[in-house]
Amino acid sequence: MDGVVKMFATRTCPNCKQAEKLLQEGITQKEFDASKQQLRSGYLLGLESPGARMQGLGRSTLLRGKPLSHEATLAAIEAVTMDKVMEAAKQVLTAKPCIAIVGKGAEQVKI
């Protein structure tokens, strides 16, 4: 087998109403706090697995050039604000659609 192709295409948006509501109304403090707690808890629970720790160190090294300490990761989670979440949501949910094609022969694909 030369490669694997995965493709997803749609002309409808099953979650558009939810995205519009998020952009118009934002999130509640309760939703924000619960999400942040879940992120923190998931990170800490992941530290119990040696494989997950190694994967995290590798990902951090690849993305940042050096491993990020647990304290720095937790501090980054704590630094997230509702304003930052809404800014990111607006940036992602209002961006023009894009496409990326990667792999052997990708330059030959006509769009």
mmCIF file of N, CA and C in Angstrom, residues 26-99:
data_model
loop_
_atom_site.group_PDB
_atom_site.id
_atom_site.type_symbol
_atom_site.label_atom_id
_atom_site.label_comp_id
_atom_site.label_asym_id
_atom_site.label_seq_id
_atom_site.Cartn_x
_atom_site.Cartn_y
_atom_site.Cartn_z
ATOM 1 N N GLY A 26 -21.629 33.854 23.903
ATOM 2 C CA GLY A 26 -20.465 33.468 24.681
ATOM 3 C C GLY A 26 -20.747 32.236 25.529
ATOM 4 N N ILE A 27 -19.893 32.020 26.513
ATOM 5 C CA ILE A 27 -20.072 30.891 27.426
ATOM 6 C C ILE A 27 -20.315 31.437 28.825
ATOM 7 N N THR A 28 -20.908 30.616 29.651
ATOM 8 C CA THR A 28 -21.169 31.051 31.025
ATOM 9 C C THR A 28 -19.920 30.823 31.872
ATOM 10 N N GLN A 29 -19.877 31.490 32.994
ATOM 11 C CA GLN A 29 -18.763 31.304 33.911
ATOM 12 C C GLN A 29 -18.710 29.850 34.381
ATOM 13 N N LYS A 30 -19.882 29.253 34.585
ATOM 14 C CA LYS A 30 -19.950 27.851 35.020
ATOM 15 C C LYS A 30 -19.339 26.926 33.957
ATOM 16 N N GLU A 31 -19.676 27.137 32.677
ATOM 17 C CA GLU A 31 -19.117 26.326 31.590
ATOM 18 C C GLU A 31 -17.604 26.521 31.493
ATOM 19 N N PHE A 32 -17.169 27.762 31.618
ATOM 20 C CA PHE A 32 -15.749 28.070 31.549
ATOM 21 C C PHE A 32 -14.995 27.377 32.680
ATOM 22 N N ASP A 33 -15.497 27.514 33.905
ATOM 23 C CA ASP A 33 -14.829 26.908 35.061
ATOM 24 C C ASP A 33 -14.785 25.385 34.946
ATOM 25 N N ALA A 34 -15.881 24.784 34.500
ATOM 26 C CA ALA A 34 -15.930 23.327 34.353
ATOM 27 C C ALA A 34 -14.953 22.854 33.276
ATOM 28 N N SER A 35 -14.867 23.571 32.178
ATOM 29 C CA SER A 35 -13.948 23.199 31.101
ATOM 30 C C SER A 35 -12.500 23.304 31.551
ATOM 31 N N LYS A 36 -12.202 24.360 32.259
ATOM 32 C CA LYS A 36 -10.847 24.566 32.745
ATOM 33 C C LYS A 36 -10.474 23.491 33.766
ATOM 34 N N GLN A 37 -11.401 23.141 34.627
ATOM 35 C CA GLN A 37 -11.162 22.083 35.616
ATOM 36 C C GLN A 37 -10.964 20.741 34.931
ATOM 37 N N GLN A 38 -11.752 20.470 33.895
ATOM 38 C CA GLN A 38 -11.609 19.218 33.158
ATOM 39 C C GLN A 38 -10.252 19.152 32.461
ATOM 40 N N LEU A 39 -9.811 20.251 31.880
ATOM 41 C CA LEU A 39 -8.510 20.298 31.223
ATOM 42 C C LEU A 39 -7.388 20.046 32.232
ATOM 43 N N ARG A 40 -7.471 20.713 33.367
ATOM 44 C CA ARG A 40 -6.468 20.545 34.422
ATOM 45 C C ARG A 40 -6.461 19.105 34.940
ATOM 46 N N SER A 41 -7.634 18.566 35.212
ATOM 47 C CA SER A 41 -7.742 17.197 35.732
ATOM 48 C C SER A 41 -7.234 16.174 34.722
ATOM 49 N N GLY A 42 -7.597 16.346 33.464
ATOM 50 C CA GLY A 42 -7.138 15.434 32.425
ATOM 51 C C GLY A 42 -5.626 15.444 32.291
ATOM 52 N N TYR A 43 -5.049 16.632 32.386
ATOM 53 C CA TYR A 43 -3.592 16.739 32.305
ATOM 54 C C TYR A 43 -2.941 16.015 33.478
ATOM 55 N N LEU A 44 -3.431 16.265 34.680
ATOM 56 C CA LEU A 44 -2.841 15.644 35.875
ATOM 57 C C LEU A 44 -3.023 14.129 35.869
ATOM 58 N N LEU A 45 -4.189 13.659 35.451
ATOM 59 C CA LEU A 45 -4.408 12.212 35.381
ATOM 60 C C LEU A 45 -3.499 11.569 34.332
ATOM 61 N N GLY A 46 -3.229 12.292 33.251
ATOM 62 C CA GLY A 46 -2.350 11.786 32.215
ATOM 63 C C GLY A 46 -0.924 11.589 32.697
ATOM 64 N N LEU A 47 -0.538 12.314 33.735
ATOM 65 C CA LEU A 47 0.816 12.186 34.272
ATOM 66 C C LEU A 47 1.037 10.840 34.962
ATOM 67 N N GLU A 48 -0.055 10.146 35.263
ATOM 68 C CA GLU A 48 0.071 8.854 35.928
ATOM 69 C C GLU A 48 0.571 7.767 34.983
ATOM 70 N N SER A 49 0.441 7.984 33.697
ATOM 71 C CA SER A 49 0.861 7.003 32.716
ATOM 72 C C SER A 49 2.240 7.365 32.166
ATOM 73 N N PRO A 50 3.223 6.465 32.296
ATOM 74 C CA PRO A 50 4.557 6.756 31.753
ATOM 75 C C PRO A 50 4.520 7.045 30.252
ATOM 76 N N GLY A 51 3.697 6.307 29.525
ATOM 77 C CA GLY A 51 3.592 6.526 28.086
ATOM 78 C C GLY A 51 3.060 7.921 27.761
ATOM 79 N N ALA A 52 2.043 8.345 28.511
ATOM 80 C CA ALA A 52 1.468 9.671 28.289
ATOM 81 C C ALA A 52 2.475 10.764 28.647
ATOM 82 N N ARG A 53 3.246 10.541 29.705
ATOM 83 C CA ARG A 53 4.284 11.520 30.085
ATOM 84 C C ARG A 53 5.322 11.652 28.977
ATOM 85 N N MET A 54 5.758 10.519 28.443
ATOM 86 C CA MET A 54 6.761 10.549 27.381
ATOM 87 C C MET A 54 6.204 11.207 26.114
ATOM 88 N N GLN A 55 4.953 10.918 25.799
ATOM 89 C CA GLN A 55 4.317 11.522 24.635
ATOM 90 C C GLN A 55 4.230 13.041 24.817
ATOM 91 N N GLY A 56 3.869 13.488 26.012
ATOM 92 C CA GLY A 56 3.791 14.915 26.300
ATOM 93 C C GLY A 56 5.142 15.597 26.196
ATOM 94 N N LEU A 57 6.175 14.937 26.717
ATOM 95 C CA LEU A 57 7.529 15.502 26.616
ATOM 96 C C LEU A 57 7.970 15.600 25.158
ATOM 97 N N GLY A 58 7.675 14.571 24.392
ATOM 98 C CA GLY A 58 8.037 14.581 22.976
ATOM 99 C C GLY A 58 7.296 15.660 22.209
ATOM 100 N N ARG A 59 5.989 15.775 22.443
ATOM 101 C CA ARG A 59 5.190 16.795 21.765
ATOM 102 C C ARG A 59 5.694 18.194 22.120
ATOM 103 N N SER A 60 5.960 18.412 23.404
ATOM 104 C CA SER A 60 6.456 19.713 23.849
ATOM 105 C C SER A 60 7.807 20.032 23.216
ATOM 106 N N THR A 61 8.664 19.045 23.137
ATOM 107 C CA THR A 61 9.982 19.253 22.541
ATOM 108 C C THR A 61 9.858 19.576 21.054
ATOM 109 N N LEU A 62 8.974 18.867 20.350
ATOM 110 C CA LEU A 62 8.791 19.128 18.917
ATOM 111 C C LEU A 62 8.171 20.497 18.659
ATOM 112 N N LEU A 63 7.200 20.876 19.469
ATOM 113 C CA LEU A 63 6.486 22.127 19.226
ATOM 114 C C LEU A 63 7.204 23.358 19.777
ATOM 115 N N ARG A 64 7.907 23.194 20.891
ATOM 116 C CA ARG A 64 8.520 24.338 21.554
ATOM 117 C C ARG A 64 10.040 24.315 21.569
ATOM 118 N N GLY A 65 10.616 23.167 21.175
ATOM 119 C CA GLY A 65 12.065 23.056 21.189
ATOM 120 C C GLY A 65 12.629 22.583 22.509
ATOM 121 N N LYS A 66 11.788 22.493 23.523
ATOM 122 C CA LYS A 66 12.216 21.996 24.831
ATOM 123 C C LYS A 66 10.980 21.517 25.593
ATOM 124 N N PRO A 67 11.187 20.601 26.514
ATOM 125 C CA PRO A 67 10.037 20.127 27.307
ATOM 126 C C PRO A 67 9.496 21.250 28.184
ATOM 127 N N LEU A 68 8.203 21.281 28.352
ATOM 128 C CA LEU A 68 7.553 22.259 29.222
ATOM 129 C C LEU A 68 7.320 21.600 30.574
ATOM 130 N N SER A 69 7.688 22.265 31.639
ATOM 131 C CA SER A 69 7.524 21.688 32.973
ATOM 132 C C SER A 69 6.041 21.557 33.312
ATOM 133 N N HIS A 70 5.746 20.680 34.248
ATOM 134 C CA HIS A 70 4.358 20.498 34.691
ATOM 135 C C HIS A 70 3.834 21.796 35.293
ATOM 136 N N GLU A 71 4.686 22.486 36.036
ATOM 137 C CA GLU A 71 4.279 23.744 36.654
ATOM 138 C C GLU A 71 3.927 24.780 35.587
ATOM 139 N N ALA A 72 4.730 24.830 34.518
ATOM 140 C CA ALA A 72 4.473 25.788 33.439
ATOM 141 C C ALA A 72 3.181 25.442 32.702
ATOM 142 N N THR A 73 2.930 24.156 32.507
ATOM 143 C CA THR A 73 1.696 23.733 31.837
ATOM 144 C C THR A 73 0.481 24.113 32.680
ATOM 145 N N LEU A 74 0.538 23.836 33.976
ATOM 146 C CA LEU A 74 -0.578 24.185 34.860
ATOM 147 C C LEU A 74 -0.763 25.703 34.934
ATOM 148 N N ALA A 75 0.332 26.447 34.930
ATOM 149 C CA ALA A 75 0.250 27.905 34.947
ATOM 150 C C ALA A 75 -0.406 28.417 33.658
ATOM 151 N N ALA A 76 -0.087 27.771 32.524
ATOM 152 C CA ALA A 76 -0.688 28.163 31.249
ATOM 153 C C ALA A 76 -2.192 27.901 31.253
ATOM 154 N N ILE A 77 -2.594 26.787 31.844
ATOM 155 C CA ILE A 77 -4.022 26.484 31.964
ATOM 156 C C ILE A 77 -4.698 27.544 32.833
ATOM 157 N N GLU A 78 -4.079 27.891 33.933
ATOM 158 C CA GLU A 78 -4.645 28.901 34.834
ATOM 159 C C GLU A 78 -4.729 30.272 34.173
ATOM 160 N N ALA A 79 -3.824 30.557 33.243
ATOM 161 C CA ALA A 79 -3.781 31.870 32.592
ATOM 162 C C ALA A 79 -4.888 32.063 31.552
ATOM 163 N N VAL A 80 -5.571 30.988 31.189
ATOM 164 C CA VAL A 80 -6.648 31.099 30.203
ATOM 165 C C VAL A 80 -7.804 31.891 30.809
ATOM 166 N N THR A 81 -8.308 32.841 30.022
ATOM 167 C CA THR A 81 -9.441 33.651 30.468
ATOM 168 C C THR A 81 -10.617 33.456 29.511
ATOM 169 N N MET A 82 -11.793 33.857 29.962
ATOM 170 C CA MET A 82 -12.967 33.765 29.086
ATOM 171 C C MET A 82 -12.777 34.639 27.855
ATOM 172 N N ASP A 83 -12.144 35.796 28.018
ATOM 173 C CA ASP A 83 -11.894 36.672 26.871
ATOM 174 C C ASP A 83 -11.001 35.982 25.844
ATOM 175 N N LYS A 84 -9.963 35.274 26.312
ATOM 176 C CA LYS A 84 -9.066 34.569 25.394
ATOM 177 C C LYS A 84 -9.812 33.439 24.678
ATOM 178 N N VAL A 85 -10.671 32.752 25.387
ATOM 179 C CA VAL A 85 -11.454 31.666 24.777
ATOM 180 C C VAL A 85 -12.364 32.226 23.692
ATOM 181 N N MET A 86 -13.051 33.330 23.986
ATOM 182 C CA MET A 86 -13.961 33.921 23.010
ATOM 183 C C MET A 86 -13.195 34.488 21.813
ATOM 184 N N GLU A 87 -12.027 35.057 22.057
ATOM 185 C CA GLU A 87 -11.205 35.565 20.964
ATOM 186 C C GLU A 87 -10.794 34.424 20.027
ATOM 187 N N ALA A 88 -10.383 33.300 20.619
ATOM 188 C CA ALA A 88 -9.998 32.139 19.809
ATOM 189 C C ALA A 88 -11.206 31.571 19.069
ATOM 190 N N ALA A 89 -12.355 31.498 19.737
ATOM 191 C CA ALA A 89 -13.568 30.979 19.099
ATOM 192 C C ALA A 89 -13.954 31.845 17.903
ATOM 193 N N LYS A 90 -13.908 33.153 18.066
ATOM 194 C CA LYS A 90 -14.250 34.048 16.956
ATOM 195 C C LYS A 90 -13.274 33.885 15.801
ATOM 196 N N GLN A 91 -12.007 33.750 16.129
ATOM 197 C CA GLN A 91 -10.987 33.600 15.081
ATOM 198 C C GLN A 91 -11.208 32.305 14.294
ATOM 199 N N VAL A 92 -11.494 31.220 15.000
ATOM 200 C CA VAL A 92 -11.663 29.919 14.342
ATOM 201 C C VAL A 92 -13.004 29.821 13.624
ATOM 202 N N LEU A 93 -14.074 30.238 14.285
ATOM 203 C CA LEU A 93 -15.412 30.036 13.729
ATOM 204 C C LEU A 93 -15.796 31.026 12.641
ATOM 205 N N THR A 94 -15.047 32.109 12.484
ATOM 206 C CA THR A 94 -15.363 33.075 11.432
ATOM 207 C C THR A 94 -14.322 33.073 10.304
ATOM 208 N N ALA A 95 -13.329 32.206 10.411
ATOM 209 C CA ALA A 95 -12.282 32.137 9.385
ATOM 210 C C ALA A 95 -12.843 31.553 8.094
ATOM 211 N N LYS A 96 -12.266 31.955 6.981
ATOM 212 C CA LYS A 96 -12.644 31.379 5.696
ATOM 213 C C LYS A 96 -12.193 29.923 5.675
ATOM 214 N N PRO A 97 -12.970 29.053 5.057
ATOM 215 C CA PRO A 97 -12.559 27.643 4.952
ATOM 216 C C PRO A 97 -11.236 27.519 4.198
ATOM 217 N N CYS A 98 -10.494 26.484 4.520
ATOM 218 C CA CYS A 98 -9.234 26.246 3.823
ATOM 219 C C CYS A 98 -9.069 24.749 3.596
ATOM 220 N N ILE A 99 -8.075 24.408 2.799
ATOM 221 C CA ILE A 99 -7.810 23.012 2.505
ATOM 222 C C ILE A 99 -6.302 22.787 2.537
#
